[in-house]
XYZ file of N, CA and C in Angstrom:
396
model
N -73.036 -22.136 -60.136
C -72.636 -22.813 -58.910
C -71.119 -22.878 -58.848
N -70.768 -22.386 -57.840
C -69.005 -22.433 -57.272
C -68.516 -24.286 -57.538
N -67.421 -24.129 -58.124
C -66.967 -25.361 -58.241
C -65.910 -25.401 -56.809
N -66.547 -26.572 -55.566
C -65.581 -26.717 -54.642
C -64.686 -27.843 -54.858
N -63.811 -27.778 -54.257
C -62.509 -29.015 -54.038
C -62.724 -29.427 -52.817
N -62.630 -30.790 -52.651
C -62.517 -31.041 -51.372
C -61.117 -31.219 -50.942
N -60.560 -30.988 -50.187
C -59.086 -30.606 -48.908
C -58.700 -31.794 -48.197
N -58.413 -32.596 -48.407
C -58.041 -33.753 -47.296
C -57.187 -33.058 -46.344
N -57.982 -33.090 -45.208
C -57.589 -32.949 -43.591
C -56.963 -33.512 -42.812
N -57.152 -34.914 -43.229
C -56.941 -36.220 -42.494
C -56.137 -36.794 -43.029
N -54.950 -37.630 -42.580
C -54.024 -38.089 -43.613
C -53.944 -39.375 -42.978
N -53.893 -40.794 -43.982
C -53.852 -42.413 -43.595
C -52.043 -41.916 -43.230
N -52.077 -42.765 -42.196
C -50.237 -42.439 -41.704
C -49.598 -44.078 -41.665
N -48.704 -44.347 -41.902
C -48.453 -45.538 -41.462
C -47.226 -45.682 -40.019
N -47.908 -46.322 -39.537
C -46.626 -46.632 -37.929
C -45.951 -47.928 -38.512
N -44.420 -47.516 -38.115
C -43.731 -48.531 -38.382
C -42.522 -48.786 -37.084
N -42.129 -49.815 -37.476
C -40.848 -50.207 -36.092
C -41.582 -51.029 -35.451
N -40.205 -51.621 -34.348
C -40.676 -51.796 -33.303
C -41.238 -51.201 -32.385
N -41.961 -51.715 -31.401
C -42.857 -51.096 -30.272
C -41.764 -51.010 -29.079
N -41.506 -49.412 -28.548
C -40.364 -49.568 -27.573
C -41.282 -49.249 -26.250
N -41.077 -49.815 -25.034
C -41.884 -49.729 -23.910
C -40.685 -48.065 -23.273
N -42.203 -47.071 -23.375
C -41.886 -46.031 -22.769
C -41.929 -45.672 -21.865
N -43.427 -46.922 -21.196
C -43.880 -46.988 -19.854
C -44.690 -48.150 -19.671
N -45.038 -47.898 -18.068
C -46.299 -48.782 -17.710
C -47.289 -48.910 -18.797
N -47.748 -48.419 -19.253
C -49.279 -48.170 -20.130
C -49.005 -47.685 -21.838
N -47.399 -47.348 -21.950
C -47.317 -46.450 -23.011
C -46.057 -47.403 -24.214
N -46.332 -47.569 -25.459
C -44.937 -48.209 -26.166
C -44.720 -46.449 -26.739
N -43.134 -46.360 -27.717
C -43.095 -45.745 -28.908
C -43.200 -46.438 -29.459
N -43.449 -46.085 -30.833
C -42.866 -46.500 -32.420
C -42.885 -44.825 -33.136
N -42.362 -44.783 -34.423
C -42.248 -43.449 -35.166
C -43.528 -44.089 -36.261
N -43.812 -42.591 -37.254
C -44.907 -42.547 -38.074
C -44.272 -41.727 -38.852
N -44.716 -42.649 -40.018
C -44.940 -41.817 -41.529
C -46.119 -40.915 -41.864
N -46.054 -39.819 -42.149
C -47.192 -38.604 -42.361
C -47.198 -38.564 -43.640
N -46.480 -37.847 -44.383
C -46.904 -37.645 -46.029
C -45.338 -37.045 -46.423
N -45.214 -37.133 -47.961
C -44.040 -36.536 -48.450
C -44.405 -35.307 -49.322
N -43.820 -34.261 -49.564
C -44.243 -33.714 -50.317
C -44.148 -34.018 -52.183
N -44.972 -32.863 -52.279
C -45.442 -33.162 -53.680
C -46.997 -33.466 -53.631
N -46.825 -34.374 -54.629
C -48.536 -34.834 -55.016
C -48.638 -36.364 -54.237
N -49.486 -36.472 -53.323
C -49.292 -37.298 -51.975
C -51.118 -38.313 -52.817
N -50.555 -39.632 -52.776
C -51.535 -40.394 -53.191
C -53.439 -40.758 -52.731
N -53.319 -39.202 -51.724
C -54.732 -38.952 -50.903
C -55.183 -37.510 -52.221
N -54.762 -37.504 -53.105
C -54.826 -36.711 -54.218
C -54.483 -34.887 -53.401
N -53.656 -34.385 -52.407
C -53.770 -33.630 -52.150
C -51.665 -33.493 -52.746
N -51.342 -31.865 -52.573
C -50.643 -31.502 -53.069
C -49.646 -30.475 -52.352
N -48.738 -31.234 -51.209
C -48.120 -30.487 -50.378
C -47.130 -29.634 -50.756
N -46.785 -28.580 -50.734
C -45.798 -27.656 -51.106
C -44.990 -27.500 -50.134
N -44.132 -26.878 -49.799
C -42.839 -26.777 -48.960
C -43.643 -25.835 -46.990
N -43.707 -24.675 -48.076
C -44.609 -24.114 -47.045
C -45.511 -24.761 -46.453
N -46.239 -25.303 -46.853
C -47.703 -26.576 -46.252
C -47.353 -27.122 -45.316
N -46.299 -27.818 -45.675
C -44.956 -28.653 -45.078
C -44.971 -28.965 -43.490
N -44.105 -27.022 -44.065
C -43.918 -26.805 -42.383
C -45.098 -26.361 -41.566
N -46.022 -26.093 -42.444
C -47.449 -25.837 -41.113
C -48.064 -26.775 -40.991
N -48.248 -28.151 -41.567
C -48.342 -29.357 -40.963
C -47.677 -30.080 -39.893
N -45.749 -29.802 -40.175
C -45.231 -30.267 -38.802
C -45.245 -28.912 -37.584
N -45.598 -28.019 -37.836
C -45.556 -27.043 -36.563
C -46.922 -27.813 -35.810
N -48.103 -28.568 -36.433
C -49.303 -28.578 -35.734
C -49.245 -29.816 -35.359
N -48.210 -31.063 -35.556
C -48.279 -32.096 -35.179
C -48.535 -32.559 -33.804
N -47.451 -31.793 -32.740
C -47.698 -32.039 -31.193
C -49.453 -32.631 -30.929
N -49.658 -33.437 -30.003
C -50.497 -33.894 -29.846
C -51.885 -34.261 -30.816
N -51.486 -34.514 -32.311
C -52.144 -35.096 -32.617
C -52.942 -36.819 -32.489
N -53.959 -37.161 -32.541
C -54.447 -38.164 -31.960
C -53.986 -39.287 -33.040
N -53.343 -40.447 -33.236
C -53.712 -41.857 -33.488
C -54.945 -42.891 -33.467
N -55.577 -42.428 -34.691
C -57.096 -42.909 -34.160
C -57.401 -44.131 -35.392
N -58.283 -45.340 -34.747
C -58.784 -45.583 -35.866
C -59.711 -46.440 -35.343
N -60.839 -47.040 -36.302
C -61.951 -48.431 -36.055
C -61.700 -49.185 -35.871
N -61.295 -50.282 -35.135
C -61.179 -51.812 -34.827
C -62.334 -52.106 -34.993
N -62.353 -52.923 -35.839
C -63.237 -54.455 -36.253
C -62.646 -55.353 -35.430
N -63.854 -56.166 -34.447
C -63.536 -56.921 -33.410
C -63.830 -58.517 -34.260
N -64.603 -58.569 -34.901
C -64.897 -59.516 -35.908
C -63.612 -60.067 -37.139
N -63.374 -58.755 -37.603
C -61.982 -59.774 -38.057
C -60.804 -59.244 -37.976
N -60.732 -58.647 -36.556
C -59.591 -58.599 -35.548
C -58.697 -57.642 -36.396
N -58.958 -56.419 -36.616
C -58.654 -55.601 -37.656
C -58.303 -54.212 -37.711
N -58.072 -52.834 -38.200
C -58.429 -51.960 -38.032
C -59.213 -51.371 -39.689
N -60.062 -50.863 -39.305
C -60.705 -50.687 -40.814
C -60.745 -49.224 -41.336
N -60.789 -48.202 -40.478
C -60.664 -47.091 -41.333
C -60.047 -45.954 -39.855
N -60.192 -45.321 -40.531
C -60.318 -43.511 -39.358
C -61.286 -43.228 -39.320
N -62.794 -43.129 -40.084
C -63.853 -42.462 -39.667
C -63.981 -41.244 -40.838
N -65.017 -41.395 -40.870
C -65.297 -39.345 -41.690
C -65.512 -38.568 -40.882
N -66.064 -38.752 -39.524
C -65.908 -37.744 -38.662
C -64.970 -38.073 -37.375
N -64.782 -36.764 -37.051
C -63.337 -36.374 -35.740
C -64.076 -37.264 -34.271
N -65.440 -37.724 -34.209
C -66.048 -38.234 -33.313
C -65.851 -39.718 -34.071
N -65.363 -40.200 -34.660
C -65.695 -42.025 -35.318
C -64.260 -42.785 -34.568
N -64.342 -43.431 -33.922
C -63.505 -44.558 -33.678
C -62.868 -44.027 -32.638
N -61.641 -44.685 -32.028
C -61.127 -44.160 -30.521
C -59.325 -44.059 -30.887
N -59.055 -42.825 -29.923
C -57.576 -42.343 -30.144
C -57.015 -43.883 -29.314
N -55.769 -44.294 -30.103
C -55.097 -45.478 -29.423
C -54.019 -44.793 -28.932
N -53.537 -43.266 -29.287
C -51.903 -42.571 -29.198
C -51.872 -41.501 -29.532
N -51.043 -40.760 -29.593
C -50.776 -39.499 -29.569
C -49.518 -38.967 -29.886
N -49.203 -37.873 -30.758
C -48.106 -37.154 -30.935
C -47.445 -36.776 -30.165
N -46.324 -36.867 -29.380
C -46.083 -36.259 -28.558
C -45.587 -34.392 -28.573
N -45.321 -33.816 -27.651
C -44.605 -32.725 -27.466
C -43.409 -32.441 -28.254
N -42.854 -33.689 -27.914
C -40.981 -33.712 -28.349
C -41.399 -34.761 -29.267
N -41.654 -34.602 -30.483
C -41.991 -35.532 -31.584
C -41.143 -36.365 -32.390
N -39.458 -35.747 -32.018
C -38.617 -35.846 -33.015
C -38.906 -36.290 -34.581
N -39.241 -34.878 -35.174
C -39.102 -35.111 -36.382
C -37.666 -35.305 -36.918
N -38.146 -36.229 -38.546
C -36.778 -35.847 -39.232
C -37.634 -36.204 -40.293
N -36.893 -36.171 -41.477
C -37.381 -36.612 -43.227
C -36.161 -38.106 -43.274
N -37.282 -39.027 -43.625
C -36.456 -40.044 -43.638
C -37.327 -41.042 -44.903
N -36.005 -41.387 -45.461
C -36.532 -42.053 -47.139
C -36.968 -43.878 -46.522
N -37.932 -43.604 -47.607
C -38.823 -45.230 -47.342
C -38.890 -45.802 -48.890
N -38.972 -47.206 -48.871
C -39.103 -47.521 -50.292
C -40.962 -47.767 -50.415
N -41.399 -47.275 -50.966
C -42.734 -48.203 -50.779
C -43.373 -49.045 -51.562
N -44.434 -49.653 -51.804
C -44.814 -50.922 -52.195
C -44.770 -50.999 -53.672
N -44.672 -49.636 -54.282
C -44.835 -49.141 -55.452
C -43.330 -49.241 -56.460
N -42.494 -49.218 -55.736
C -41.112 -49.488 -55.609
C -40.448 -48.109 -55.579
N -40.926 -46.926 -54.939
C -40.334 -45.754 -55.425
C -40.353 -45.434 -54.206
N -39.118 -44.954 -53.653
C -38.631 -44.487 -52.797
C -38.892 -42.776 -52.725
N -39.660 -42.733 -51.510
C -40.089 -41.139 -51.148
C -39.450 -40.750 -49.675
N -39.137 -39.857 -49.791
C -39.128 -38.906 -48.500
C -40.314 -38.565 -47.602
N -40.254 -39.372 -46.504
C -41.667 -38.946 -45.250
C -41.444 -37.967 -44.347
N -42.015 -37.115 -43.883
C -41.810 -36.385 -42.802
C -42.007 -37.449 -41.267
N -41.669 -37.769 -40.676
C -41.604 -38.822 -39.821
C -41.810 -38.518 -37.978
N -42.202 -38.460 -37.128
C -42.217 -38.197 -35.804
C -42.410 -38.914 -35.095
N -42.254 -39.577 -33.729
C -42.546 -40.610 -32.837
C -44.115 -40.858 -32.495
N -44.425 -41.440 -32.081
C -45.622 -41.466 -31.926
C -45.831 -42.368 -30.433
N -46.973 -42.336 -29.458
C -47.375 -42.926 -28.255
C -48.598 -43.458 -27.883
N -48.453 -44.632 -28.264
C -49.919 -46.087 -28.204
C -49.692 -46.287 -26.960
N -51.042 -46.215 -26.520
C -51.848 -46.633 -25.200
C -51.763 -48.146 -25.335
N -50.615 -49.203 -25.711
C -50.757 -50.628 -25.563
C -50.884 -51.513 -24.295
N -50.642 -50.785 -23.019
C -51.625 -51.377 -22.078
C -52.935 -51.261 -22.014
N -53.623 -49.957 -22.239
C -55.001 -50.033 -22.212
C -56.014 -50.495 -23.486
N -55.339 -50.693 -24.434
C -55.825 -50.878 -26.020
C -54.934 -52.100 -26.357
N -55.098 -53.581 -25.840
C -54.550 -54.482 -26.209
C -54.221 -54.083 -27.969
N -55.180 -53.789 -29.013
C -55.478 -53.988 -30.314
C -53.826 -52.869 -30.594
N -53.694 -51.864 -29.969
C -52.821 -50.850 -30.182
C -51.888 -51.560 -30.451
N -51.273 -52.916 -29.954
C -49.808 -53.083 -30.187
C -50.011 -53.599 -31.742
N -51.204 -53.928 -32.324
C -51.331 -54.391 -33.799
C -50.884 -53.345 -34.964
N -50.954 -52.137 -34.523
C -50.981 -50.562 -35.061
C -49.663 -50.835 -35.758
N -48.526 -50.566 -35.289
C -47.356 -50.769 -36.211
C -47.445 -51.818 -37.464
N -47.153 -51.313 -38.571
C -47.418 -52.206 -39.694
C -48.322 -51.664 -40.814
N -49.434 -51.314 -39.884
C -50.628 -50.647 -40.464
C -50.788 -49.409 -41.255
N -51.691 -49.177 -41.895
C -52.000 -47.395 -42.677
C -52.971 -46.934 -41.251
């Protein structure tokens, strides 16, 4: 029997900042994606990877489960159908690599891009910043 690996596809991101009103219906804030190296979802980004992760960013979805019970967000889902997009990557994403300290006390390099919560239509969305 073939020994498989499983590939993490999906990456926990964290939104951080303030929430800037972009519009009627729309805030920014920017997002942390992953740094390279050996990324704590046990997967193992290389340089090349890198950049074909940020070439595919544009319109990726911001998705996750709200728990209405204890007012929450609880996961992403195992499948691409589980929970509801709150935002979206935009077009003009402005990336950059920008250093974060994290809880661990070790300061990493994130690949970083703006990101766009539906916080008029998804009251729960303006909770998103802060979050994985």
């Amino acid at each position: 029997m073939m020994n498989e690996e499983k590939i993490a596809l999906n990456f926990k991101v964290q939104v951080y900042g303030e929430l800037e009103k972009f519009s009627e219906t729309i805030s920014r804030s920017r997002c942390r994606i992953f740094y390279k190296g050996l990324n704590r979802n046990g997967t193992y980004i290389t340089e090349e990877f890198a950049e074909k992760l940020i070439s595919t960013i544009a319109y990726a979805p911001i998705k996750g489960i709200y728990e209405d019970d204890d007012a929450d967000f609880e996961d992403h889902g195992e499948k691409r159908s589980d929970g509801k997009a709150y935002g979206v990557v935009p077009a003009d994403y402005n990336f950059k690599w920008e250093e974060h300290l994290d809880d661990d006390g070790i300061k990493r390099i994130y690949a970083c891009v703006d990101v766009l919560l539906w916080t008029a239509i998804y009251e729960e969305a303006r909770e998103i910043p802060g979050k994985s």
